[in-house]
Structures are given as structure tokens and as C-alpha cells.
Tab-separated table of C-alpha atoms in Angstrom:
chain	number	residue	atom	x	y	z
Z	13	MET	CA	26.221	-28.303	3.319
Z	14	GLU	CA	22.994	-26.742	5.445
Z	15	ASP	CA	24.343	-28.055	8.617
Z	16	ILE	CA	27.967	-26.821	8.162
Z	17	ILE	CA	28.940	-23.864	10.124
Z	18	ASP	CA	29.973	-20.939	8.298
Z	19	HIS	CA	31.998	-17.276	8.901
Z	20	THR	CA	28.833	-15.671	9.987
Z	21	LYS	CA	27.185	-18.035	11.922
Z	22	LEU	CA	30.838	-19.104	13.645
Z	23	HIS	CA	30.637	-18.356	17.919
Z	24	ARG	CA	34.054	-16.617	17.893
Z	25	GLY	CA	34.788	-17.877	21.629
Z	26	ALA	CA	34.563	-21.369	20.400
Z	27	LYS	CA	37.339	-20.649	17.631
Z	28	ILE	CA	39.748	-20.420	20.627
Z	29	PHE	CA	39.866	-24.591	20.937
Z	30	MET	CA	39.102	-24.486	16.915
Z	31	ASP	CA	42.583	-22.598	16.141
Z	32	SER	CA	44.554	-23.860	19.081
Z	33	GLY	CA	44.090	-27.469	18.219
Z	34	ARG	CA	42.429	-28.401	21.219
Z	35	ALA	CA	38.683	-29.289	19.515
Z	36	ALA	CA	38.854	-31.934	16.938
Z	37	THR	CA	35.931	-30.172	15.483
Z	38	TYR	CA	33.204	-27.540	15.967
Z	39	GLU	CA	30.759	-29.568	17.384
Z	40	GLU	CA	33.298	-30.427	20.154
Z	41	ALA	CA	34.750	-26.507	20.211
Z	42	MET	CA	30.839	-25.933	21.106
Z	43	ALA	CA	30.688	-28.584	23.481
Z	44	LEU	CA	33.040	-27.521	25.935
Z	45	LEU	CA	31.985	-23.883	25.878
Z	46	GLY	CA	28.673	-25.667	26.693
Z	47	LYS	CA	30.663	-27.141	30.095
Z	48	PHE	CA	31.468	-23.060	30.715
Z	49	GLY	CA	28.583	-22.004	33.584
Z	50	LEU	CA	28.696	-19.410	36.197
Z	51	THR	CA	26.880	-19.045	39.783
Z	52	ILE	CA	26.868	-15.014	40.734
Z	53	VAL	CA	25.382	-14.535	44.332
Z	54	VAL	CA	24.493	-11.099	45.379
Z	55	GLY	CA	24.237	-9.306	48.285
Z	56	ALA	CA	20.679	-7.651	50.239
Z	57	ASP	CA	22.236	-4.576	48.917
Z	58	ILE	CA	21.745	-4.820	45.951
Z	59	ALA	CA	18.095	-3.580	46.053
Z	60	SER	CA	19.783	0.087	46.567
Z	61	SER	CA	22.882	0.047	44.674
Z	62	VAL	CA	23.560	1.619	41.212
Z	63	ALA	CA	26.804	0.138	41.142
Z	64	CYS	CA	26.039	-3.183	42.680
Z	65	GLN	CA	23.273	-3.237	39.960
Z	66	THR	CA	25.237	-2.196	37.384
Z	67	ALA	CA	27.885	-4.639	37.506
Z	68	LEU	CA	25.999	-7.517	37.676
Z	69	LEU	CA	24.104	-6.522	34.832
Z	70	SER	CA	27.179	-5.942	32.741
Z	71	LEU	CA	28.628	-9.540	33.910
Z	72	VAL	CA	25.185	-11.269	33.162
Z	73	ASN	CA	25.476	-10.072	29.779
Z	74	VAL	CA	29.226	-10.800	28.694
Z	75	ALA	CA	29.330	-14.474	30.221
Z	76	ARG	CA	26.058	-15.553	28.994
Z	77	ARG	CA	27.825	-15.197	25.468
Z	78	THR	CA	30.644	-17.452	26.048
Z	79	PHE	CA	29.491	-19.383	28.956
Z	80	LEU	CA	27.040	-22.023	27.368
Z	81	ALA	CA	26.168	-23.829	30.443
Z	82	GLY	CA	24.231	-21.031	31.871
Z	83	ILE	CA	24.814	-17.636	34.201
Z	84	ASP	CA	22.734	-18.691	37.909
Z	85	VAL	CA	21.864	-15.467	39.766
Z	86	ILE	CA	21.238	-16.587	43.476
Z	87	GLY	CA	20.027	-13.962	46.287
Z	88	LEU	CA	17.912	-11.632	43.976
Z	89	SER	CA	14.740	-10.299	45.464
Z	90	ASP	CA	12.403	-8.707	43.395
Z	91	CYS	CA	13.542	-5.207	43.416
Z	92	ALA	CA	13.205	-2.329	41.211
Z	93	SER	CA	15.645	-1.644	38.642
Z	94	LYS	CA	17.553	1.395	39.221
Z	95	THR	CA	20.193	1.383	36.325
Z	96	ALA	CA	19.501	2.553	32.154
Z	97	LEU	CA	21.100	-0.710	31.397
Z	98	THR	CA	17.740	-1.934	30.960
Z	99	SER	CA	14.413	-0.622	30.097
Z	100	ARG	CA	12.693	-3.583	32.286
Z	101	ASP	CA	11.052	-2.018	35.823
Z	102	ARG	CA	12.132	-5.309	37.717
Z	103	LEU	CA	15.586	-5.901	38.167
Z	104	ILE	CA	14.847	-9.728	38.102
Z	105	GLU	CA	12.999	-8.964	34.711
Z	106	ALA	CA	16.134	-7.533	33.631
Z	107	VAL	CA	18.295	-10.623	34.363
Z	108	ILE	CA	16.177	-12.864	32.900
Z	109	GLU	CA	16.120	-10.542	29.685
Z	110	LEU	CA	20.244	-10.413	29.236
Z	111	GLY	CA	20.552	-14.057	29.275
Z	112	GLY	CA	20.263	-14.526	33.328
Z	113	ASN	CA	18.845	-17.635	35.299
Z	114	VAL	CA	17.095	-17.088	38.656
Z	115	ALA	CA	18.570	-19.852	41.115
Z	116	THR	CA	18.264	-20.965	44.782
Z	117	GLU	CA	21.311	-23.479	44.672
Z	118	ALA	CA	25.031	-23.386	43.748
Z	119	ARG	CA	26.026	-25.828	41.159
Z	120	PRO	CA	28.896	-27.765	42.338
Z	121	GLU	CA	30.822	-28.169	39.230
Z	122	TRP	CA	30.656	-23.778	38.616
Z	123	PRO	CA	33.195	-20.805	39.693
Z	124	THR	CA	31.329	-18.374	42.361
Z	125	ALA	CA	31.127	-14.599	41.491
Z	126	LEU	CA	29.759	-12.174	44.612
Z	127	ILE	CA	28.503	-8.939	44.741
Z	128	GLY	CA	27.729	-6.705	47.098
Z	129	ASN	CA	27.238	-7.806	50.935
Z	130	VAL	CA	27.352	-10.922	51.185
Z	131	THR	CA	30.068	-13.953	52.186
Z	132	ALA	CA	31.223	-17.218	50.017
Z	133	THR	CA	30.249	-20.791	51.056
Z	134	PRO	CA	33.457	-22.937	50.882
Z	135	ARG	CA	33.553	-25.534	47.950
Z	136	GLY	CA	36.756	-25.632	46.716
Z	137	LEU	CA	36.096	-24.151	43.890
Z	138	PRO	CA	37.268	-20.936	42.601
Z	139	ALA	CA	34.701	-17.899	44.136
Z	140	TRP	CA	35.345	-14.029	43.130
Z	141	LYS	CA	34.437	-10.986	45.415
Z	142	LEU	CA	33.775	-8.000	42.624
Z	143	THR	CA	34.576	-4.811	44.272
Z	144	TRP	CA	35.657	-1.691	43.083
Z	145	ALA	CA	36.141	1.999	44.983
Z	146	GLY	CA	36.676	5.727	42.874
Z	147	TRP	CA	38.343	4.977	39.137
Z	148	ARG	CA	39.385	1.151	40.384
Z	149	GLY	CA	38.279	-1.892	40.105
Z	150	GLY	CA	38.626	-6.018	39.692
Z	151	VAL	CA	38.249	-9.333	41.848
Z	152	VAL	CA	39.599	-10.831	44.993
Z	153	PRO	CA	39.450	-13.906	45.941
Z	154	ALA	CA	35.975	-14.316	48.122
Z	155	ASN	CA	38.529	-15.653	51.039
Z	156	SER	CA	40.794	-13.079	51.029
Z	157	GLY	CA	39.046	-10.776	52.994
Z	158	GLU	CA	39.605	-7.987	50.969
Z	159	ARG	CA	37.666	-5.700	49.473
Z	160	LEU	CA	37.420	-2.011	48.254
Z	161	ALA	CA	34.418	0.593	49.588
Z	162	ASP	CA	32.306	-0.884	46.520
Z	163	ASP	CA	31.131	3.008	46.408
Z	164	GLU	CA	28.709	4.791	43.507
Z	165	ALA	CA	31.119	7.470	42.551
Z	166	MET	CA	32.236	6.160	39.290
Z	167	PRO	CA	30.072	3.416	37.529
Z	168	LEU	CA	33.274	2.310	35.149
Z	169	ALA	CA	34.335	0.656	37.907
Z	170	PRO	CA	32.091	-1.835	38.441
Z	171	VAL	CA	31.469	-3.065	34.775
Z	172	LEU	CA	35.702	-3.271	35.347
Z	173	ALA	CA	35.073	-5.713	37.494
Z	174	ALA	CA	32.514	-7.806	36.273
Z	175	ALA	CA	34.395	-8.068	33.128
Z	176	THR	CA	37.580	-9.357	34.573
Z	177	CYS	CA	35.577	-11.468	36.632
Z	178	ALA	CA	34.297	-13.404	33.158
Z	179	ALA	CA	37.545	-12.824	32.060
Z	180	GLU	CA	38.938	-14.922	35.091
Z	181	ALA	CA	36.123	-17.170	34.999
Z	182	PHE	CA	37.020	-18.336	31.296
Z	183	ALA	CA	40.479	-18.677	32.213
Z	184	VAL	CA	39.427	-21.259	35.312
Z	185	HIS	CA	37.573	-23.014	32.848
Z	186	ALA	CA	39.403	-23.068	29.561
Z	187	GLY	CA	42.184	-24.189	32.022
Z	188	ASP	CA	45.058	-21.968	30.679
Z	189	HIS	CA	45.967	-19.944	33.544
Z	190	ALA	CA	47.487	-21.315	36.097
Z	191	MET	CA	46.990	-18.726	38.719
Z	192	ALA	CA	43.450	-17.779	37.791
Z	193	GLY	CA	41.274	-18.182	40.960
Z	194	ARG	CA	43.601	-17.549	43.094
Z	195	ARG	CA	44.959	-13.622	42.665
Z	196	ALA	CA	43.552	-10.747	42.662
Z	197	ALA	CA	43.142	-8.619	38.973
Z	198	GLY	CA	41.881	-5.910	38.473
Z	199	LEU	CA	43.292	-1.702	37.299
Z	200	SER	CA	43.090	1.417	38.050
Z	201	LEU	CA	41.510	3.553	35.140
Z	202	TRP	CA	42.982	6.974	36.451
Z	203	ARG	CA	46.333	5.394	36.862
Z	204	PRO	CA	46.983	2.321	34.843
Z	205	GLY	CA	49.410	0.842	36.057
Z	206	ALA	CA	49.526	1.744	39.727
Z	207	ASN	CA	48.258	-1.102	42.008
Z	208	TRP	CA	44.393	-0.926	41.717
Z	209	LEU	CA	44.166	-1.846	45.444
Z	210	ASP	CA	45.826	0.552	46.744
Z	211	PRO	CA	43.747	4.098	48.034
Z	212	ASP	CA	44.485	6.764	45.686
Z	213	GLU	CA	43.563	10.237	46.757
Z	214	SER	CA	44.684	11.711	43.616
Z	215	GLU	CA	41.410	9.565	42.131
Z	216	PRO	CA	38.294	13.121	41.618
Z	217	ALA	CA	34.580	12.950	42.103
Z	218	LEU	CA	32.758	12.591	38.459
Z	219	VAL	CA	32.352	16.017	37.594
Z	220	TYR	CA	32.370	15.873	33.675
Z	221	LEU	CA	31.164	13.927	30.837
Z	222	PRO	CA	31.614	13.999	27.134
Z	223	SER	CA	28.360	15.122	25.225
Z	224	ARG	CA	30.097	14.780	21.293
Z	225	LEU	CA	31.256	11.534	20.228
Z	226	TRP	CA	31.425	10.360	16.969
Z	227	LEU	CA	31.720	5.746	17.171
Z	228	ILE	CA	33.426	4.256	14.237
Z	229	GLY	CA	32.367	0.528	14.157
Z	230	LEU	CA	30.137	-1.217	15.927
Z	231	GLY	CA	30.973	-4.801	16.696
Z	232	ASN	CA	32.778	-5.899	19.964
Z	233	LEU	CA	33.973	-2.535	20.892
Z	234	GLY	CA	31.490	-0.455	19.460
Z	235	GLN	CA	28.632	-1.901	21.207
Z	236	ALA	CA	30.769	-2.116	24.803
Z	237	PHE	CA	31.084	1.564	23.987
Z	238	SER	CA	27.369	2.089	24.215
Z	239	TRP	CA	26.973	-0.406	26.763
Z	240	LEU	CA	29.236	2.411	29.059
Z	241	LEU	CA	28.265	5.341	28.083
Z	242	ALA	CA	24.665	4.602	29.185
Z	243	CYS	CA	26.550	4.056	32.320
Z	244	LEU	CA	27.479	6.909	33.161
Z	245	PRO	CA	25.568	10.243	35.348
Z	246	TYR	CA	24.060	12.244	32.244
Z	247	GLU	CA	21.555	14.195	33.835
Z	248	MET	CA	19.814	14.983	30.548
Z	249	PRO	CA	20.974	12.209	27.228
Z	250	ARG	CA	19.488	14.310	25.385
Z	251	GLU	CA	21.946	16.975	25.286
Z	252	VAL	CA	24.677	13.977	24.752
Z	253	HIS	CA	25.227	13.631	20.679
Z	254	LEU	CA	26.665	10.460	19.213
Z	255	VAL	CA	27.418	9.904	15.507
Z	256	LEU	CA	27.255	5.882	15.045
Z	257	GLN	CA	29.565	4.508	11.868
Z	258	ASP	CA	28.963	1.209	10.601
Z	259	TYR	CA	27.896	-0.127	7.533
Z	260	ASP	CA	27.271	-3.907	8.068
Z	261	ARG	CA	24.605	-5.686	9.346
Z	262	ILE	CA	23.881	-8.052	12.573
Z	263	ALA	CA	24.652	-11.307	11.963
Z	264	GLN	CA	24.748	-14.574	14.212
Z	265	SER	CA	28.161	-14.575	15.216
Z	266	ASN	CA	27.745	-11.005	16.219
Z	267	ASP	CA	25.578	-12.491	19.672
Z	268	SER	CA	29.263	-14.294	20.804
Z	269	THR	CA	31.228	-11.134	20.967
Z	270	SER	CA	28.907	-7.831	21.010
Z	271	MET	CA	26.642	-6.905	23.617
Z	272	LEU	CA	23.816	-5.253	22.440
Z	273	SER	CA	23.450	-7.927	19.304
Z	274	ARG	CA	21.120	-10.609	20.021
Z	275	ILE	CA	19.631	-13.620	17.337
Z	276	VAL	CA	16.375	-11.771	16.938
Z	277	ASP	CA	18.339	-8.703	15.557
Z	278	ILE	CA	19.968	-10.490	13.193
Z	279	GLY	CA	20.265	-9.157	9.702
Z	280	LYS	CA	19.187	-5.709	10.854
Z	281	MET	CA	22.115	-3.012	10.764
Z	282	LYS	CA	24.135	-2.553	13.066
Z	283	SER	CA	23.867	1.283	13.501
Z	284	ARG	CA	20.069	0.822	13.543
Z	285	VAL	CA	19.879	-1.716	16.963
Z	286	VAL	CA	22.755	0.519	18.656
Z	287	ALA	CA	20.436	3.230	17.749
Z	288	ASP	CA	17.439	2.118	19.088
Z	289	TRP	CA	18.933	0.923	22.132
Z	290	LEU	CA	20.408	4.701	22.740
Z	291	GLU	CA	17.903	6.534	21.538
Z	292	ALA	CA	15.563	4.495	24.128
Z	293	ARG	CA	17.916	6.019	27.590
Z	294	GLY	CA	17.858	9.241	25.707
Z	295	PHE	CA	20.632	9.605	23.878
Z	296	SER	CA	20.789	11.883	20.250
Z	297	ILE	CA	21.919	9.531	17.416
Z	298	TYR	CA	22.926	10.726	14.234
Z	299	LEU	CA	23.699	7.645	11.414
Z	300	GLU	CA	26.356	7.290	9.246
Z	301	GLU	CA	25.700	3.936	7.048
Z	302	ARG	CA	29.335	3.882	5.059
Z	303	ARG	CA	32.392	2.605	5.754
Z	304	PHE	CA	35.122	4.541	6.936
Z	305	GLY	CA	37.744	5.283	5.005
Z	306	PRO	CA	39.741	8.146	3.596
Z	307	CYS	CA	37.014	9.516	1.739
Z	308	THR	CA	35.198	9.917	5.468
Z	309	ARG	CA	35.169	13.912	6.310
Z	310	ARG	CA	33.677	15.715	9.375
Z	311	SER	CA	32.045	18.660	9.445
Z	312	LYS	CA	32.300	21.126	12.006
Z	313	ASP	CA	29.703	21.290	13.028
Z	314	GLU	CA	29.820	17.335	13.418
Z	315	PRO	CA	31.606	15.714	17.322
Z	316	GLY	CA	35.019	16.210	17.102
Z	317	LEU	CA	36.135	13.272	19.334
Z	318	ALA	CA	36.166	10.105	17.706
Z	319	LEU	CA	35.553	6.528	19.579
Z	320	CYS	CA	37.308	4.277	17.148
Z	321	GLY	CA	36.525	0.116	17.189
Z	322	VAL	CA	37.354	-1.602	14.114
Z	323	ASP	CA	39.686	-4.462	13.253
Z	324	ASN	CA	40.377	-3.240	9.613
Z	325	ALA	CA	43.887	-1.565	8.953
Z	326	ASN	CA	43.060	0.621	5.860
Z	327	ALA	CA	39.993	2.252	7.807
Z	328	ARG	CA	42.795	2.824	11.430
Z	329	ALA	CA	45.468	4.009	8.866
Z	330	ALA	CA	42.806	6.860	7.745
Z	331	LEU	CA	41.968	8.000	11.322
Z	332	ASP	CA	43.772	11.282	11.054
Z	333	GLN	CA	42.433	11.949	7.533
Z	334	ALA	CA	38.452	12.363	8.713
Z	335	GLY	CA	39.399	15.709	10.386
Z	336	PHE	CA	38.630	15.062	14.110
Z	337	ASP	CA	40.257	16.581	17.213
Z	338	LEU	CA	41.055	13.436	19.133
Z	339	ILE	CA	40.851	10.162	18.310
Z	340	VAL	CA	40.559	7.086	21.035
Z	341	GLU	CA	41.601	4.139	19.260
Z	342	ALA	CA	41.395	0.546	20.616
Z	343	GLY	CA	42.682	-2.762	19.039
Z	344	LEU	CA	41.779	-6.747	19.894
Z	345	GLY	CA	44.635	-9.700	19.660
Z	346	GLY	CA	42.639	-12.407	18.053
Z	347	GLY	CA	44.791	-15.538	17.534
Z	348	PRO	CA	44.421	-18.474	20.222
Z	349	GLN	CA	47.138	-17.122	22.463
Z	350	ALA	CA	46.310	-13.580	21.731
Z	351	PHE	CA	42.560	-13.081	22.355
Z	352	ARG	CA	43.098	-11.748	25.383
Z	353	ASN	CA	45.372	-8.780	24.247
Z	354	MET	CA	44.275	-5.248	23.791
Z	355	SER	CA	46.004	-1.596	22.921
Z	356	ILE	CA	44.882	1.205	22.637
Z	357	HIS	CA	46.156	4.794	21.057
Z	358	THR	CA	45.262	8.524	20.721
Z	359	PHE	CA	46.243	10.805	18.066
Z	360	PRO	CA	47.799	13.173	17.873
Z	361	ALA	CA	50.147	12.105	19.033
Z	362	SER	CA	54.336	11.147	18.287
Z	363	ARG	CA	52.959	9.055	15.265
Z	364	THR	CA	50.587	9.142	12.467
Z	365	PRO	CA	47.888	6.064	12.144
Z	366	ALA	CA	49.504	5.803	8.717
Z	367	GLN	CA	52.636	4.824	10.566
Z	368	ILE	CA	51.432	2.705	12.967
Z	369	TRP	CA	48.669	1.142	10.147
Z	370	GLY	CA	50.124	2.272	6.572
Z	371	GLY	CA	50.239	-1.095	4.606
Z	372	GLN	CA	49.657	-3.342	7.034
Z	373	VAL	CA	48.228	-6.793	5.646
Z	374	ALA	CA	46.313	-9.089	7.916
Z	375	GLN	CA	48.002	-12.501	8.408
Z	376	ALA	CA	46.022	-15.371	9.744
Z	377	GLU	CA	47.541	-17.693	12.291
Z	378	GLU	CA	50.347	-19.702	10.843
Z	379	ASN	CA	48.554	-23.336	9.646
Z	380	ILE	CA	45.386	-22.288	11.316
Z	381	GLU	CA	43.431	-24.472	8.465
Z	382	ALA	CA	45.990	-27.286	8.900
Z	383	GLN	CA	44.221	-27.956	12.370
Z	384	PRO	CA	41.758	-31.324	12.860
Z	385	ALA	CA	38.735	-28.505	13.354
Z	386	TYR	CA	38.534	-27.294	9.787
Z	387	GLN	CA	39.850	-30.444	8.024
Z	388	ALA	CA	36.787	-31.988	9.627
Z	389	LEU	CA	34.912	-29.522	7.499
Z	390	LYS	CA	36.753	-29.902	4.639
Z	391	GLN	CA	35.605	-33.295	4.718
Z	392	ALA	CA	32.485	-32.730	5.794
Z	393	GLY	CA	32.013	-30.432	2.011
Z	394	MET	CA	32.824	-27.030	2.738
Z	395	ASP	CA	35.141	-25.861	-0.172
Z	396	GLY	CA	38.261	-23.659	-0.214
Z	397	CYS	CA	36.896	-20.204	-0.202
Z	398	GLY	CA	34.132	-20.741	2.952
Z	399	LEU	CA	37.577	-22.589	4.882
Z	400	THR	CA	39.352	-19.029	4.598
Z	401	GLN	CA	36.968	-17.452	5.183
Z	402	LEU	CA	36.154	-19.538	8.426
Z	403	ALA	CA	40.291	-19.562	9.154
Z	404	SER	CA	40.319	-15.752	8.359
Z	405	ARG	CA	37.892	-14.394	11.179
Z	406	THR	CA	39.029	-13.646	14.909
Z	407	VAL	CA	38.644	-15.188	17.833
Z	408	GLY	CA	36.667	-13.201	19.868
Z	409	VAL	CA	35.140	-12.951	23.326
Z	410	PRO	CA	32.983	-9.830	24.813
Z	411	PHE	CA	34.689	-9.007	28.811
Z	412	VAL	CA	37.938	-8.224	27.031
Z	413	GLY	CA	35.841	-5.977	24.614
Z	414	LEU	CA	34.384	-4.882	27.460
Z	415	ILE	CA	37.797	-3.953	29.625
Z	416	ALA	CA	39.471	-2.078	26.370
Z	417	ALA	CA	36.180	-0.016	26.366
Z	418	CYS	CA	36.695	1.110	29.691
Z	419	LEU	CA	40.145	1.964	29.265
Z	420	THR	CA	38.982	3.715	25.947
Z	421	ILE	CA	36.150	6.100	28.233
Z	422	ALA	CA	38.560	6.335	31.098
Z	423	GLU	CA	41.243	7.997	28.539
Z	424	VAL	CA	38.014	10.676	27.425
Z	425	LEU	CA	37.212	10.946	31.396
Z	426	ARG	CA	40.825	11.416	32.586
Z	427	ARG	CA	41.716	13.907	29.881
Z	428	LEU	CA	38.192	15.731	31.147
Z	429	HIS	CA	39.375	15.928	34.471
Z	430	GLY	CA	42.733	17.414	34.108
Z	431	GLY	CA	44.829	14.003	34.569
Z	432	ALA	CA	47.329	12.475	32.577
Z	433	ALA	CA	46.643	11.894	28.452
Z	434	LEU	CA	47.453	8.646	26.719
Z	435	GLU	CA	49.433	8.192	24.057
Z	436	PHE	CA	49.000	4.397	23.865
Z	437	LEU	CA	48.545	1.548	26.476
Z	438	SER	CA	48.697	-2.190	25.821
Z	439	THR	CA	47.959	-4.753	28.378
Z	440	SER	CA	46.320	-8.299	28.701
Z	441	ALA	CA	43.234	-9.963	30.687
Z	442	SER	CA	45.367	-11.974	31.715
Z	443	THR	CA	47.578	-9.895	33.066
Z	444	LEU	CA	46.158	-6.762	33.913
Z	445	ASP	CA	49.139	-5.625	36.237
Z	446	ASP	CA	51.381	-5.415	33.321
Z	447	ILE	CA	50.585	-2.469	32.002
Z	448	GLU	CA	53.281	-0.580	29.033
Z	449	ASN	CA	51.776	3.045	28.466
Z	450	GLY	CA	53.199	6.198	26.962
Z	451	THR	CA	51.993	9.490	28.327
Z	452	LEU	CA	51.709	12.581	26.386
Z	453	PRO	CA	51.804	17.172	27.558
Z	454	ALA	CA	48.384	17.702	29.311
Z	455	GLN	CA	45.750	19.102	27.006
Z	456	PRO	CA	43.036	21.381	27.669
Z	457	TYR	CA	39.814	19.392	26.864
Z	458	ALA	CA	37.660	21.251	24.186
Z	459	HIS	CA	35.359	18.552	22.774
Z	460	GLY	CA	32.337	19.419	23.846
Z	461	TYR	CA	31.338	18.415	27.787
Z	462	VAL	CA	28.323	18.573	30.193
Z	463	GLU	CA	28.315	18.471	34.132
Z	464	ALA	CA	27.310	14.904	35.639
Z	465	ARG	CA	24.277	14.930	37.634
Z	466	LYS	CA	25.923	14.412	41.585
Z	467	VAL	CA	25.994	11.067	43.594
Z	468	ARG	CA	23.448	11.151	45.822
């Protein structure tokens, strides 16, 4: 039984093919991911552009966790690192540390992502240009001639472009979306639902940043929140107070979904791994290492803004009982058909968390255990308990969580700058042009902020 996979070691991306029946065994599902690769070609401006480096490191980080054949980066010079996303002095070292390979030639079987001032070489495979401007980001077919300004103003936009690129490249490899690789895909964080390629004069410059936040859950979403906070232009990160709440430890499976998890961290508390990473970037960190639930109470001197990224209905139902002034909650779909789905809720709202999640019972995908991959595990000796644990784990890919995290952090930034307050938002990484949302009356932001460092 030692060689049989269990729920702590399961690659959450491979589970897509197990749950859908496409793979007859776990090994076959992993072999499919072992054919997924991506070539990233960067322009010479990577050396001077913080936004381009942010896009590159974000794309390498999320893609290498699912594209198991590898991530090759072409055109990378030996330049200095300019972002807080890495502690490495040289960008090449940062790319390698995150799991990328420095290459000189594109592999013929992999699609291509372009970052910065670089043009595509026609190869017959999909190629995307990552592009962004203001609060908008996404990808366009490299041969379309379209691109945005690729400015430095709003650092979430290049991250959004990177996550969208990974989502499109995954769909090309998986062959489950006919338009992937042949369309523009992206969104506006200032006006979700608007055409992200259209200029938007209503977008403000980034002037204010949140300074007091409580992060509930430090898995896929919570680690993506942390990655994005490190992208923001804080002048003095030590003035930013973050409470990190999680009771769980890093498992091997977390490496496939969560941006700050590594195999070397298996067994460590998630809270301490994330805290170490954020403290290395200067943030002031406080730990809450217990389950969030009805017994959790915030004191008046602790952050009143909570970002929630847990998939437990009981914890979500209790969100408004802890005494937070504002809650932004993100959730992800879990099955082989719904894993690209995401939703955002904010509170206070017209419905309470208990009305949305109270009494909700998690339901496994129908007949998951009857799929060939699970029956193969049963025949190999896995008992019924282990099989149920494995089947109950959700499908997960990090790029969907990163898109949802962009929408979550943008909700806070938008309110800080007098923009629309959303009560809810739902969309899918496969159809970012199809967004449902509802707005709330404008509210003054009174949850702690600092001024952003000016872009030079």
C-alpha cells in the first residue's frame, strides 16, 4: 500500500482526468499532465519593467504546478530582479527557483506566451501576448496585432494576464475548449463585465492600499492573496498588519494548487510558511492557528477587514459572527466540469453568510468512485475510507485561484478609490467575458489604509 496515492499526495490537477473518466488510473492522469508544457518568450524590456517581471514570475509560478512537462523561458538576460516576489538578486535565479527553465529554443509541441516587446514566430501552435493597461489584463492571440499599453500603474493587471494565459494554455492542452488559443481573454478589475480591451478613462491611479487585513484560510486562495499583496506598491510594508488564520499543515498535494507551497515545506504549518514569506517582504504578521468558526472573535484593535478563502460551508456560514466590518469571500468550483468557476461575496450584504451557506452539505460529484481510476485504486488495495477521502477532495488548479484572488483584492482597492462596491460576482476562467454581479450602495472605506508608492 505504500505506493498507492492518498488524499495528502494527490495532484489536484490530475484529479480532473480521474473524475471525468478520461484517465483509467492515477498514473495515466499524471502522464497527461506530463505532456503539458509552456514556452515563455520575453522581450529586452524585461530588464527594466517591474510589470513584465511580475507577469513572468506569476506565470512561471502557477504554470509549473500543473504543466508538468516544464516551463521554458527564452530571451531572459542576466538582469536584476525588480519585484518583491523573489528574494533573489537576479531574475534568472528567481525563474529557476520558481521552477522554470532557461532555454534558447522553443519546443515544437508546446504553445507560447509572449511578455514585453517581442514578436511571435509562426509555428502553427497557439501563441498569446500577455497585455495589460490600468486595471485591465489578459491575453490576445499573438498574431492579432492587438495589445494594450503594458503600463506599470496597476500591478494586479499583469498578474491577471499571467493567470489568464495559464488558463488558456491548460485548455489548449486539455482540448476542452474549442476557442482556447484563438481568442482574446481577460477582464477589467475596475469594471468587471466591461470590455477589457476598451480604454477606460474612469480607472483611477493607484493611490491607496489596505493596511489592516485578516486572511482566513491559507491554501490555494489565501496564498494567492499573499502573492498579490506582495505585488502592491507599499512604501513601508511594516505598516501593513496582517492576521493569518489557518490550522492545517502543508501536504504534498498543496504544491499542485498553492503559490507559496513547496515540497520542502511538507509538514510545516501553512500559517508559518506564509508568514515567513510575507515577513521576508517586510509585512507585520500575527498568527491565529486554529479553525475559523462561530467561536472566532475579533478584538477591536485587530483588523476589521477579512479576506476569506476557505471551502468549508460551516466556516463560511459563521463569517459575520466574528465582528468584522467588511468581509470579501472567494470560492472556487471543484468538479471536473466546474473547476474553472469562481465566485466572490462581500458582507454586509442583502443576505447573511448563514442564509447562503447555513445547512449546506458538501456533495461529491455523482459516481466519482465508480470512475475507472478509483476502481483501479480499489483493486490495488485501497480501502473504502481511503477511496472516499480521495474522491471527496476537490479538483484544483492554481491559475483559477489566482484569477479569483485578483478579483478579491481588486474589490478592496476599488472601494478604497471610490469605485463600485460589489455584493457578489461569479464567472469562469473559461468565459471571463461572461460575468454576473450585483452592486451595493457606495460606502466610505474605513478599514485602514496607507498611501501607495508613486510609480516612477
